[in-house]
Coordinates of N, CA and C in Angstrom, one line a residue:
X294 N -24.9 42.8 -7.8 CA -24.0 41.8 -8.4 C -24.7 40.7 -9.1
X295 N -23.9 40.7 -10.0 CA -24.9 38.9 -10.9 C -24.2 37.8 -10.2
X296 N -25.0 37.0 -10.4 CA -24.5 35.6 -9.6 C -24.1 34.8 -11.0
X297 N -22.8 33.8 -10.8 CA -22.3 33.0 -11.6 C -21.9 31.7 -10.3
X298 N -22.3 30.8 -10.3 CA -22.3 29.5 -9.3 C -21.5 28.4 -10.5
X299 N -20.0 27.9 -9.7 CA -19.4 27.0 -10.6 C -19.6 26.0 -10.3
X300 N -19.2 24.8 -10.8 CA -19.4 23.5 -9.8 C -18.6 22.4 -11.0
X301 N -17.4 22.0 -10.5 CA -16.2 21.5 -10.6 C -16.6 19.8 -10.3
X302 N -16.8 18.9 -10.9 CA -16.7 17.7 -10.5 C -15.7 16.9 -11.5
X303 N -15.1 16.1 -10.5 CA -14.1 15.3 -11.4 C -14.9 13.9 -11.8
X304 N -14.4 14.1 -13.1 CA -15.0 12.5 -13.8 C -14.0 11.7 -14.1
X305 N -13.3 10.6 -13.5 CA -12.5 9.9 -13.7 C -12.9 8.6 -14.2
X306 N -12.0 7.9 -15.7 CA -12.2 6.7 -16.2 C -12.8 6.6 -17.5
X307 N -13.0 7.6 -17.9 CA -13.9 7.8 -18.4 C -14.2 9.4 -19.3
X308 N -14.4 9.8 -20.6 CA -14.3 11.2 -21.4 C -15.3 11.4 -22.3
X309 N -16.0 10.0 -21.7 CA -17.5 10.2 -22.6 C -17.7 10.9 -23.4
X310 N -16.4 10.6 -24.4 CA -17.2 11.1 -25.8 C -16.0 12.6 -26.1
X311 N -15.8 12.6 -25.3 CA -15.7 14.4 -25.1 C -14.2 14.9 -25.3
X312 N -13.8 16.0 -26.0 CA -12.4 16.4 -26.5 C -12.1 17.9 -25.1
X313 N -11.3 17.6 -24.8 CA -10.9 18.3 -23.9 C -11.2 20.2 -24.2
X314 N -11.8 20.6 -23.3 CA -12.4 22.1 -23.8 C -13.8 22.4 -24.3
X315 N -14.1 21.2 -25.0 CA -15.5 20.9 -25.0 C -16.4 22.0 -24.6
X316 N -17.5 21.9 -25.5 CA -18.4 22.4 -24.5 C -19.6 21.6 -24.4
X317 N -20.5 22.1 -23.4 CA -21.3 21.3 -22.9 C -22.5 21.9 -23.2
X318 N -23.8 22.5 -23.2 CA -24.8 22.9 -22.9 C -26.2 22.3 -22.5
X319 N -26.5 22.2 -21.1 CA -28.1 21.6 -20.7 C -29.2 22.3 -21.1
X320 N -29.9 22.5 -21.7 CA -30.9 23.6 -21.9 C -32.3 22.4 -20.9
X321 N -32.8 23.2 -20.4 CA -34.3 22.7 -19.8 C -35.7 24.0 -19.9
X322 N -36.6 23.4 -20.0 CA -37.7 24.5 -19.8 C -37.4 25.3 -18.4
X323 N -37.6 26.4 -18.6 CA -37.5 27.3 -17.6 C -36.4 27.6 -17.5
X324 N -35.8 27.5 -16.4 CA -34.5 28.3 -16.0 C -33.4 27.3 -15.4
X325 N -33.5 26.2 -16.3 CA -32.4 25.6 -15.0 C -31.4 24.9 -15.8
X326 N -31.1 26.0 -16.9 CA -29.7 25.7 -17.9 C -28.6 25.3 -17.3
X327 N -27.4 24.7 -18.2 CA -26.3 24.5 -17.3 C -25.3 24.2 -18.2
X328 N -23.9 24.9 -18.4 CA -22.7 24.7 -19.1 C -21.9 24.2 -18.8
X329 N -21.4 22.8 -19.5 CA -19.9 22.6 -19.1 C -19.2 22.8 -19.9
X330 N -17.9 23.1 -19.4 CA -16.1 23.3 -20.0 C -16.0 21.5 -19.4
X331 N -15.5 21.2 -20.5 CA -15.7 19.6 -20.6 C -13.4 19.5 -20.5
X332 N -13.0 18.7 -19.5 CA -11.9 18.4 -19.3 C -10.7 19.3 -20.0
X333 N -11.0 20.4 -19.4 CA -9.8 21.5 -19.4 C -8.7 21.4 -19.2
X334 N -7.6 21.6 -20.1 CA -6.3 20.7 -20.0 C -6.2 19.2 -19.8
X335 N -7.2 18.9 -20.3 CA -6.9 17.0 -20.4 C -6.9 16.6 -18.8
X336 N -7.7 17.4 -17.8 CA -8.1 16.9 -16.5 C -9.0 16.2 -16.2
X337 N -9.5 15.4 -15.3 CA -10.3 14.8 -14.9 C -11.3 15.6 -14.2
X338 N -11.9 16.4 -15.1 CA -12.7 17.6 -14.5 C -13.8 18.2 -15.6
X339 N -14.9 18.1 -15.2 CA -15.8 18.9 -16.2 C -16.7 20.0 -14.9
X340 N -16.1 21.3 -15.7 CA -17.0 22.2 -14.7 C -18.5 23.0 -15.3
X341 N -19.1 22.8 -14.1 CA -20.4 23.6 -14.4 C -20.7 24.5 -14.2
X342 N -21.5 25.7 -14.9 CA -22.3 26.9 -14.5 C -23.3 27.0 -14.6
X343 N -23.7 27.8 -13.9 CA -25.4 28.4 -13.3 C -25.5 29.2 -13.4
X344 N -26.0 30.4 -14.1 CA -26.2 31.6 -13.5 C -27.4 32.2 -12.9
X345 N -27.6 33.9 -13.3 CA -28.3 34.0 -12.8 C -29.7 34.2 -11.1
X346 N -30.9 34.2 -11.6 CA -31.9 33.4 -10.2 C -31.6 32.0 -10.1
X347 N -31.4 31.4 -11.1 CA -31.1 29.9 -10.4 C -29.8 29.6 -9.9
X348 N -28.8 30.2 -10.0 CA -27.6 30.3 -9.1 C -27.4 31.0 -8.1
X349 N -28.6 32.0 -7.7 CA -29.2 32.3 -6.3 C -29.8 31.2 -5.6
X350 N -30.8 30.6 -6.1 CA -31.5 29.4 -5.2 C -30.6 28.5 -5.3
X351 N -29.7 27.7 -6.1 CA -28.6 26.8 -5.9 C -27.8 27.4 -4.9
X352 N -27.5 28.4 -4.6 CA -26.8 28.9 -3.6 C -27.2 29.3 -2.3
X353 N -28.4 29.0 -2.3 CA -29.8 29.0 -0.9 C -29.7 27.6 -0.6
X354 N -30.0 26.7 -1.6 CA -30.4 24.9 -1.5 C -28.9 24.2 -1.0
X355 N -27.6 25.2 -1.0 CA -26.5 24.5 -1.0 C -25.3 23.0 -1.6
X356 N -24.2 23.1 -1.2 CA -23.7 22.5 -2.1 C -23.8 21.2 -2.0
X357 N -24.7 20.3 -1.5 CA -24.8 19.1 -1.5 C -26.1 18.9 -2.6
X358 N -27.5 20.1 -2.5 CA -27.9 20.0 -3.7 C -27.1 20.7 -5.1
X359 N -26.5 21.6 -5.2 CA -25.5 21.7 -6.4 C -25.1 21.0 -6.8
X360 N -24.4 19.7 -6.0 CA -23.4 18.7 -6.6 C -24.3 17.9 -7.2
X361 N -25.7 17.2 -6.2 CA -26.9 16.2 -6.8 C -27.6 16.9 -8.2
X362 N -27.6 18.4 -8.5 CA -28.0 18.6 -9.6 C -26.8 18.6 -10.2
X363 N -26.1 18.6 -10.7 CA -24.6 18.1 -11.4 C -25.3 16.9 -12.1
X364 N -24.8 16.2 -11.1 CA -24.8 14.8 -10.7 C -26.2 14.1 -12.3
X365 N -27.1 14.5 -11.6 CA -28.1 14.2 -12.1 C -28.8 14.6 -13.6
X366 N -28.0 15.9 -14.0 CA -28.0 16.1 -14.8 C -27.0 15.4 -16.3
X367 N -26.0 15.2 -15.8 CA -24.9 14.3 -16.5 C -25.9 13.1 -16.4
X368 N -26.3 12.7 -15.5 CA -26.7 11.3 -15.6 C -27.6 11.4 -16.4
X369 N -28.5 12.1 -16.9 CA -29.7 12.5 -17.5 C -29.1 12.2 -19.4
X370 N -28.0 12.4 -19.5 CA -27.2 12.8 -20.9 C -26.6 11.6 -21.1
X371 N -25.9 11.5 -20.0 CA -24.9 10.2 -20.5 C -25.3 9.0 -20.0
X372 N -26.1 8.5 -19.2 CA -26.6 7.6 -18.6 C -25.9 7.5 -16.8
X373 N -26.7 6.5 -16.4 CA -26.5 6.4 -14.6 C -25.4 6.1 -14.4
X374 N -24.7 5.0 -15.5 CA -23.1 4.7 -15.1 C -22.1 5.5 -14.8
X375 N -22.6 7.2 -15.1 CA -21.6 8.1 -14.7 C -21.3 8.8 -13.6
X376 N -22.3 7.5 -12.5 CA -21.8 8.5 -10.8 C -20.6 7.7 -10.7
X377 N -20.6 6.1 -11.5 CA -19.0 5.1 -10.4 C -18.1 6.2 -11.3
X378 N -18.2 7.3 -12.1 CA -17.2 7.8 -12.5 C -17.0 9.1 -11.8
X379 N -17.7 9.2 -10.8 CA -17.8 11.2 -10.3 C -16.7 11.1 -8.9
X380 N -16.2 12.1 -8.5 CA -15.1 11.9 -7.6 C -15.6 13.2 -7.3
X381 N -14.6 13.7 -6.5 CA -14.5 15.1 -5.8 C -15.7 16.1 -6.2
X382 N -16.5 16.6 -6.1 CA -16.9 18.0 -6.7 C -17.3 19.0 -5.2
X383 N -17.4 20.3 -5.9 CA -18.0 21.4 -5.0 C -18.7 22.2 -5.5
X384 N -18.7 23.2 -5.1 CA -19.6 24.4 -5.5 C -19.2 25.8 -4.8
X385 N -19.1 26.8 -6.0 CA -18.5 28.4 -5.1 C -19.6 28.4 -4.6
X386 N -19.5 29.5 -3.8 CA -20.5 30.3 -3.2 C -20.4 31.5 -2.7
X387 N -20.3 32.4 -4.0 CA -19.9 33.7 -4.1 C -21.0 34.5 -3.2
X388 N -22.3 34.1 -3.8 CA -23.3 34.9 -2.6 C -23.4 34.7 -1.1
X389 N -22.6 34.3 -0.7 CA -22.5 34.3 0.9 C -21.5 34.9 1.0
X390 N -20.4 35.4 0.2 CA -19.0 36.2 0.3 C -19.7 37.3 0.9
X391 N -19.3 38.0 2.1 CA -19.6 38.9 2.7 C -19.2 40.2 2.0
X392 N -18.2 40.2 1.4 CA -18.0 41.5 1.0 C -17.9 41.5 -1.1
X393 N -18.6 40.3 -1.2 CA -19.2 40.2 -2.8 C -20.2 40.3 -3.1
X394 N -20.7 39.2 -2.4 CA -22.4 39.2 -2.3 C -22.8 38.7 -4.0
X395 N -22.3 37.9 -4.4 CA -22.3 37.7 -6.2 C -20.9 36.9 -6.7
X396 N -21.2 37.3 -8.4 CA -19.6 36.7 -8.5 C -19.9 37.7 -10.0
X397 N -20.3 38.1 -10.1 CA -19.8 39.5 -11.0 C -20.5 40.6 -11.5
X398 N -19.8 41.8 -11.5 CA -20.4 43.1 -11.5 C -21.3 43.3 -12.5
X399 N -22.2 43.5 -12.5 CA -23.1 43.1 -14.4 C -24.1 44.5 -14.2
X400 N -24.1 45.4 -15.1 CA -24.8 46.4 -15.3 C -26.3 45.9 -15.8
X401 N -26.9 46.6 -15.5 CA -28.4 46.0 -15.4 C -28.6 46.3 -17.4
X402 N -29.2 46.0 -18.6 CA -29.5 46.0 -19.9 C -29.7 47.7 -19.7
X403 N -29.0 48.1 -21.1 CA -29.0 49.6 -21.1 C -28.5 50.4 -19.7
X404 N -27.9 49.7 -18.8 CA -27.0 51.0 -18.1 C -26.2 50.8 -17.8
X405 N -24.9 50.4 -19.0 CA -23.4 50.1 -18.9 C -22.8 51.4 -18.8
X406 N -23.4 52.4 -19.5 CA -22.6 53.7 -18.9 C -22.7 54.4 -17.8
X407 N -23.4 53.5 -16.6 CA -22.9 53.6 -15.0 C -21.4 53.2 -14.5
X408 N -20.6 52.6 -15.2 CA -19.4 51.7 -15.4 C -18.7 53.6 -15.7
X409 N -18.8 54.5 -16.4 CA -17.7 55.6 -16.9 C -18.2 56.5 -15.2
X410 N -19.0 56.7 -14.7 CA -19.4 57.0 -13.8 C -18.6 56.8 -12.0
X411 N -19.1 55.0 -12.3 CA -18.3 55.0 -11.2 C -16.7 54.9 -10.9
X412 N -16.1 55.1 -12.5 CA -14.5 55.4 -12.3 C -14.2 56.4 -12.0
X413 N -14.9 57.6 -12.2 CA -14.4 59.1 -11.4 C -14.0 58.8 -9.9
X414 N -13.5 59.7 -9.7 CA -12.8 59.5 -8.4 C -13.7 60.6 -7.3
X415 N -14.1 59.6 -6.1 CA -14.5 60.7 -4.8 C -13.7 61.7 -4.5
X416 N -14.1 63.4 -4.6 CA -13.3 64.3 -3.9 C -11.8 63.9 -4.1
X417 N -11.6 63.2 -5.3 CA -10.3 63.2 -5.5 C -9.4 62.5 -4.2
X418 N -10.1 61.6 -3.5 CA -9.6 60.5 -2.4 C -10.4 59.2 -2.4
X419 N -11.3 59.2 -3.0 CA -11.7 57.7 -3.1 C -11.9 57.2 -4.5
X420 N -11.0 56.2 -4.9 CA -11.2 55.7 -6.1 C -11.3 54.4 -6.4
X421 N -11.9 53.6 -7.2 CA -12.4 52.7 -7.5 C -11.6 52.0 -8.8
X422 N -11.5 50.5 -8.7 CA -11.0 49.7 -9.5 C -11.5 48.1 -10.0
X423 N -11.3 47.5 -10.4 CA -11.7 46.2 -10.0 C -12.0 45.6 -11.7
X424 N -12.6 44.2 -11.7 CA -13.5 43.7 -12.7 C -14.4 44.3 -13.7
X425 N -15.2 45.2 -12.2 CA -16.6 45.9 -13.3 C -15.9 46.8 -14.3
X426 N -14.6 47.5 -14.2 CA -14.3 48.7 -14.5 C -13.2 48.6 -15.8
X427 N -13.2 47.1 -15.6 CA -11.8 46.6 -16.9 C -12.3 46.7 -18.3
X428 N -13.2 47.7 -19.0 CA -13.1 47.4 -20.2 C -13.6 46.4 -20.7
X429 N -12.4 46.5 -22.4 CA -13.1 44.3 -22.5 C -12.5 43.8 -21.8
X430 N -11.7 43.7 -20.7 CA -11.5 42.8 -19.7 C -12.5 43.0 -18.4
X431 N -13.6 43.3 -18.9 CA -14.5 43.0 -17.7 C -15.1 41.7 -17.2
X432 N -15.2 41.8 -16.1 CA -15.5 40.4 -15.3 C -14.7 38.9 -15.9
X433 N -13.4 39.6 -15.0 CA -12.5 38.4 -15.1 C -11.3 39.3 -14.3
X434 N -11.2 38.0 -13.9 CA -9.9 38.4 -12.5 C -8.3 39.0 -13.4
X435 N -8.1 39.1 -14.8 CA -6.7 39.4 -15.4 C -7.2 41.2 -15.6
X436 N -8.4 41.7 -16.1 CA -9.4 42.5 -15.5 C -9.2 43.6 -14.5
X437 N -9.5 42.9 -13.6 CA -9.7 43.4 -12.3 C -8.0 44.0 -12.0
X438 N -7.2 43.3 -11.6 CA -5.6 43.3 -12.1 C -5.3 44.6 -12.7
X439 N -5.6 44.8 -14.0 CA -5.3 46.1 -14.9 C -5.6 46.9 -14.3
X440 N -7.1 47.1 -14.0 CA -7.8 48.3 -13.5 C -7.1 48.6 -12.1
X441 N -7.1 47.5 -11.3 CA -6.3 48.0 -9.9 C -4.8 48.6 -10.0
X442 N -4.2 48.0 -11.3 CA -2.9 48.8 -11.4 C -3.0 50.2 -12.1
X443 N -3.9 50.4 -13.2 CA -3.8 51.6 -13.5 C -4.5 52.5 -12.3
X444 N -5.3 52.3 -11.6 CA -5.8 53.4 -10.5 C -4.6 53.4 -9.3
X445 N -4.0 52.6 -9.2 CA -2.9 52.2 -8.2 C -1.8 53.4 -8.8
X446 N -1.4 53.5 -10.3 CA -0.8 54.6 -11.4 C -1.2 56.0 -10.8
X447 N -2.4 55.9 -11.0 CA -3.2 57.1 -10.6 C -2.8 58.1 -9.3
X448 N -2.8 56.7 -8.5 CA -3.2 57.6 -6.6 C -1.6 57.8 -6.6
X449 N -0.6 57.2 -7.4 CA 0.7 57.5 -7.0 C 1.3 58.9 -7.9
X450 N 0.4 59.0 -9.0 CA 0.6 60.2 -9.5 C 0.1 61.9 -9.1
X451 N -0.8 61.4 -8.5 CA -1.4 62.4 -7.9 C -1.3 62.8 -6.4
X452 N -0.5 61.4 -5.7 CA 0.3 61.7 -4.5 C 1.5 62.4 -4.5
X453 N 2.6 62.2 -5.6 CA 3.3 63.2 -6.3 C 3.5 64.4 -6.8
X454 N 2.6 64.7 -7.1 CA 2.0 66.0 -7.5 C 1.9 67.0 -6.4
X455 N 1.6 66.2 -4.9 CA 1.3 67.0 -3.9 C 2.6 67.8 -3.5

């Protein structure tokens, strides 16, 4: 599984600058990029992403360091006066999901045609659906949805048949 680590903090009082949908991009040497979707629907919210190894070890260091790297990185852009603006935030933490272990299915460079593979069906009783398997709707929960209904099509057609 690839890791994608969100981190949701509310900025209240304040839009610094910023048009709702925005985007954001931190770039740093090495690996410790970071995206915001800048007040989505005109909320008091700009969320962040991590991916990758460093949304593994953010997800090892936990969410009190997730939030201080947030935190510190906004402060880095817009100045220090933007913690009296920070409220609520958290952090997923898809890699401790027991039965995720990640937060989305990502074929390793050149072996996306593992994806036609694993939609065949076991012995014609085990079949597979989900995110990885949606097409262009891969990795995304509307995605996952399609694919579970069309296999869901499937097992009732061929339960039928019997």
């Amino acid at each position: 599984m690839g890791m994608l680590t969100k981190l949701p903090v509310e900025i209240s009082g304040t839009r610094l600058g910023l048009e709702p949908f925005d985007d954001l991009l931190i770039e740093r040497l090495a690996r410790h990029d970071i995206y915001f979707l800048c007040f989505p629907f005109d909320l008091d919210l700009m969320v962040g992403f991590v991916g990758g190894d460093f949304a593994w070890e953010m997800s090892a260091a936990g969410e009190a360091a997730g939030i201080d790297f947030v935190v510190d990185r906004l402060c880095g852009i817009f100045g220090g006066d933007i913690r009296k603006h920070v409220g609520r935030a958290m952090m997923t933490n898809w890699g401790a999901e027991r039965f995720v272990r990640g937060a989305y299915a990502a074929a390793r460079p050149g072996r996306w045609q593992a994806r036609a593979t694993l939609m065949q069906p076991v012995a014609e009783k085990i079949f597979f659906a989900g995110e990885h398997l949606a097409g262009p709707l891969m990795q995304t929960c509307g995605g996952a949805r399609l694919s579970g209904e069309a296999v869901a099509k499937e097992v009732v057609a061929q339960l039928a048949a019997k």
